[in-house]
Amino acid sequence: MTERVATTPGLYPLPDWAKETLSELKGHQKGDLLSGDETGEIVETYDEVRSELIDDQVDAGLDRIVEGQARWDDMIAHPLTIADGVEPGGIVRYYDNNNFYRDPRVRSEPSPSGDVADDLAAARDVAPENAALQAVLPGPYSLADLATNETGGDEGEFLEAIAAFLAAEVEALGDHETLFLLEPSLVENPPGDGADERASAAIDEVAAATDAEVVVHTYWGAIPEKPYAHLLDADVDAVGIDLVAGDREDSLYNVQEYGAADSIALGVVDGQNTLVETPETIAERVEWFESQVPVDDFETTYVTSNTELFYLPENKYEAKLNALAAGVEVLS
């Protein structure tokens, strides 16, 4: 029987009080303060935010607890922007959406910082003792796609360097139940012939660095057929399917035609729309998908938002957490 797990891809919005506090504190800093450079009261503020975001998830009843990634002002370009050998770049728009991130300019082979591992350890300190923690990182294909390669190597060599960098970051993580690798570029800028195999190999290298369950979470539509088929060659436990954005029939076709991993992640809550789905709607979307695919039972169905929840007002983000947990409860 399939286990249904309520979770999210992380990257939560800052609480309103923290936006004001951090704006004032950072306003006293000279230059551009990057994640990783924080000191004093700024660190203390982010510690408070982390505790609050974890409390939100525990109160909602989620099955996996993320750190929240409140420090990621560079969105999924983190942690590359703070790595040695990388110029963080400015804030730019990406994916033809109202989303912004830093443009990391990679000038030499990036060195892992352990920044994400430190945040996960801090989350472990404040989460309930029995909480199942979920780590969150960008996937290697999306990170390489969003970064600017100034190393002198070709695209294949650059992707290999990014994969090695992320694998080292994963190896530094402490205990975690699940790892979400965020790979929207597989949909928004899919790899072509040859590059699709390299993308799968890069994801496989990162996944191999942990004993946790690995979910490659894609969103904003369906992955094209060939990249999807090659993605299944990677040793991952689940691929994320967006049932909110784009035509869900395209994602369904991929699974019907090429199969799936042992588990699956379903993006059934809209991470960019303030309309809050009912638990019944969430349950119906999960049941619809599971009834359409040629799989008797997935080991696990991760029930999640299709994208990060960063874009939502604080009250709507909290409501979406509660809806996810309640939707899984309806399914049980």
PDB file of C-alpha atoms in Angstrom, residues 6-110:
ATOM      1  CA  ALA A   6       2.785  15.613   3.103  1.00  0.00           C
ATOM      2  CA  THR A   7       5.762  17.847   2.395  1.00  0.00           C
ATOM      3  CA  THR A   8       6.968  20.916   0.458  1.00  0.00           C
ATOM      4  CA  PRO A   9       9.966  21.958  -1.670  1.00  0.00           C
ATOM      5  CA  GLY A  10      10.962  24.464   1.037  1.00  0.00           C
ATOM      6  CA  LEU A  11      11.924  28.082   0.339  1.00  0.00           C
ATOM      7  CA  TYR A  12       9.314  29.716   2.546  1.00  0.00           C
ATOM      8  CA  PRO A  13       8.417  33.416   2.720  1.00  0.00           C
ATOM      9  CA  LEU A  14       9.910  35.506   5.481  1.00  0.00           C
ATOM     10  CA  PRO A  15       7.442  36.335   8.276  1.00  0.00           C
ATOM     11  CA  ASP A  16       6.309  39.951   8.100  1.00  0.00           C
ATOM     12  CA  TRP A  17       8.095  40.909  11.314  1.00  0.00           C
ATOM     13  CA  ALA A  18      11.359  39.472  10.002  1.00  0.00           C
ATOM     14  CA  LYS A  19      11.146  41.422   6.729  1.00  0.00           C
ATOM     15  CA  GLU A  20      11.058  44.683   8.694  1.00  0.00           C
ATOM     16  CA  THR A  21      13.790  43.642  11.130  1.00  0.00           C
ATOM     17  CA  LEU A  22      16.166  42.348   8.463  1.00  0.00           C
ATOM     18  CA  SER A  23      15.585  45.345   6.203  1.00  0.00           C
ATOM     19  CA  GLU A  24      16.591  47.648   9.035  1.00  0.00           C
ATOM     20  CA  LEU A  25      19.588  45.550  10.101  1.00  0.00           C
ATOM     21  CA  LYS A  26      20.892  45.038   6.563  1.00  0.00           C
ATOM     22  CA  GLY A  27      20.364  48.709   5.821  1.00  0.00           C
ATOM     23  CA  HIS A  28      23.180  49.483   8.253  1.00  0.00           C
ATOM     24  CA  GLN A  29      25.592  47.225   6.348  1.00  0.00           C
ATOM     25  CA  LYS A  30      27.954  48.571   3.718  1.00  0.00           C
ATOM     26  CA  GLY A  31      27.767  46.920   0.321  1.00  0.00           C
ATOM     27  CA  ASP A  32      25.743  43.894  -0.676  1.00  0.00           C
ATOM     28  CA  LEU A  33      25.221  41.500   2.218  1.00  0.00           C
ATOM     29  CA  LEU A  34      25.128  37.919   0.942  1.00  0.00           C
ATOM     30  CA  SER A  35      23.841  34.797   2.631  1.00  0.00           C
ATOM     31  CA  GLY A  36      26.874  33.460   4.434  1.00  0.00           C
ATOM     32  CA  ASP A  37      28.123  36.892   5.479  1.00  0.00           C
ATOM     33  CA  GLU A  38      25.617  37.462   8.277  1.00  0.00           C
ATOM     34  CA  THR A  39      26.712  38.301  11.812  1.00  0.00           C
ATOM     35  CA  GLY A  40      25.260  39.322  15.157  1.00  0.00           C
ATOM     36  CA  GLU A  41      21.618  40.353  15.219  1.00  0.00           C
ATOM     37  CA  ILE A  42      21.075  39.208  11.628  1.00  0.00           C
ATOM     38  CA  VAL A  43      22.095  35.663  12.557  1.00  0.00           C
ATOM     39  CA  GLU A  44      19.858  35.799  15.619  1.00  0.00           C
ATOM     40  CA  THR A  45      16.931  36.959  13.481  1.00  0.00           C
ATOM     41  CA  TYR A  46      17.359  34.128  11.014  1.00  0.00           C
ATOM     42  CA  ASP A  47      17.566  31.694  13.931  1.00  0.00           C
ATOM     43  CA  GLU A  48      14.196  32.970  15.161  1.00  0.00           C
ATOM     44  CA  VAL A  49      12.752  32.705  11.662  1.00  0.00           C
ATOM     45  CA  ARG A  50      13.962  29.118  11.306  1.00  0.00           C
ATOM     46  CA  SER A  51      12.297  28.145  14.571  1.00  0.00           C
ATOM     47  CA  GLU A  52       9.056  29.817  13.501  1.00  0.00           C
ATOM     48  CA  LEU A  53       9.026  28.107  10.086  1.00  0.00           C
ATOM     49  CA  ILE A  54       9.633  24.725  11.680  1.00  0.00           C
ATOM     50  CA  ASP A  55       6.853  25.375  14.190  1.00  0.00           C
ATOM     51  CA  ASP A  56       4.535  26.208  11.275  1.00  0.00           C
ATOM     52  CA  GLN A  57       5.210  22.827   9.692  1.00  0.00           C
ATOM     53  CA  VAL A  58       4.900  20.893  12.940  1.00  0.00           C
ATOM     54  CA  ASP A  59       1.640  22.672  13.808  1.00  0.00           C
ATOM     55  CA  ALA A  60       0.272  21.910  10.336  1.00  0.00           C
ATOM     56  CA  GLY A  61       1.156  18.234  10.695  1.00  0.00           C
ATOM     57  CA  LEU A  62       3.528  17.832   7.741  1.00  0.00           C
ATOM     58  CA  ASP A  63       5.333  14.497   7.494  1.00  0.00           C
ATOM     59  CA  ARG A  64       8.650  16.011   6.400  1.00  0.00           C
ATOM     60  CA  ILE A  65      10.179  19.119   7.952  1.00  0.00           C
ATOM     61  CA  VAL A  66      12.416  21.455   5.938  1.00  0.00           C
ATOM     62  CA  GLU A  67      14.721  24.114   7.305  1.00  0.00           C
ATOM     63  CA  GLY A  68      12.786  26.782   5.426  1.00  0.00           C
ATOM     64  CA  GLN A  69      15.651  28.347   3.423  1.00  0.00           C
ATOM     65  CA  ALA A  70      14.763  31.854   4.640  1.00  0.00           C
ATOM     66  CA  ARG A  71      18.368  32.981   4.097  1.00  0.00           C
ATOM     67  CA  TRP A  72      18.292  32.086   0.399  1.00  0.00           C
ATOM     68  CA  ASP A  73      17.868  35.589  -0.982  1.00  0.00           C
ATOM     69  CA  ASP A  74      19.416  34.139  -4.144  1.00  0.00           C
ATOM     70  CA  MET A  75      16.654  31.541  -4.449  1.00  0.00           C
ATOM     71  CA  ILE A  76      17.782  28.300  -6.080  1.00  0.00           C
ATOM     72  CA  ALA A  77      21.140  29.770  -7.092  1.00  0.00           C
ATOM     73  CA  HIS A  78      22.102  29.078  -3.473  1.00  0.00           C
ATOM     74  CA  PRO A  79      24.550  27.712  -2.327  1.00  0.00           C
ATOM     75  CA  LEU A  80      26.619  28.373  -5.458  1.00  0.00           C
ATOM     76  CA  THR A  81      26.546  32.146  -4.957  1.00  0.00           C
ATOM     77  CA  ILE A  82      28.549  31.893  -1.724  1.00  0.00           C
ATOM     78  CA  ALA A  83      31.092  29.320  -2.938  1.00  0.00           C
ATOM     79  CA  ASP A  84      34.774  30.107  -3.425  1.00  0.00           C
ATOM     80  CA  GLY A  85      35.532  30.577  -7.100  1.00  0.00           C
ATOM     81  CA  VAL A  86      32.152  32.227  -7.769  1.00  0.00           C
ATOM     82  CA  GLU A  87      31.204  35.879  -8.200  1.00  0.00           C
ATOM     83  CA  PRO A  88      27.627  36.120  -6.884  1.00  0.00           C
ATOM     84  CA  GLY A  89      26.421  38.538  -9.544  1.00  0.00           C
ATOM     85  CA  GLY A  90      23.392  40.787  -9.376  1.00  0.00           C
ATOM     86  CA  ILE A  91      19.683  40.103  -9.032  1.00  0.00           C
ATOM     87  CA  VAL A  92      18.079  39.122 -12.344  1.00  0.00           C
ATOM     88  CA  ARG A  93      14.745  37.802 -13.531  1.00  0.00           C
ATOM     89  CA  TYR A  94      14.463  34.211 -14.719  1.00  0.00           C
ATOM     90  CA  TYR A  95      12.154  31.547 -16.162  1.00  0.00           C
ATOM     91  CA  ASP A  96       9.901  34.232 -17.711  1.00  0.00           C
ATOM     92  CA  ASN A  97       8.102  34.383 -14.394  1.00  0.00           C
ATOM     93  CA  ASN A  98       8.006  36.999 -11.686  1.00  0.00           C
ATOM     94  CA  ASN A  99      10.939  35.286  -9.976  1.00  0.00           C
ATOM     95  CA  PHE A 100      14.350  36.674  -9.162  1.00  0.00           C
ATOM     96  CA  TYR A 101      17.702  35.200  -8.243  1.00  0.00           C
ATOM     97  CA  ARG A 102      21.374  36.021  -8.333  1.00  0.00           C
ATOM     98  CA  ASP A 103      23.410  35.352 -11.454  1.00  0.00           C
ATOM     99  CA  PRO A 104      26.371  33.339 -10.100  1.00  0.00           C
ATOM    100  CA  ARG A 105      29.394  33.753 -12.349  1.00  0.00           C
ATOM    101  CA  VAL A 106      31.586  30.698 -11.911  1.00  0.00           C
ATOM    102  CA  ARG A 107      35.218  31.589 -12.571  1.00  0.00           C
ATOM    103  CA  SER A 108      36.929  28.465 -11.247  1.00  0.00           C
ATOM    104  CA  GLU A 109      35.874  25.117  -9.837  1.00  0.00           C
ATOM    105  CA  PRO A 110      33.490  25.991  -6.967  1.00  0.00           C
TER     106      PRO A 110
END
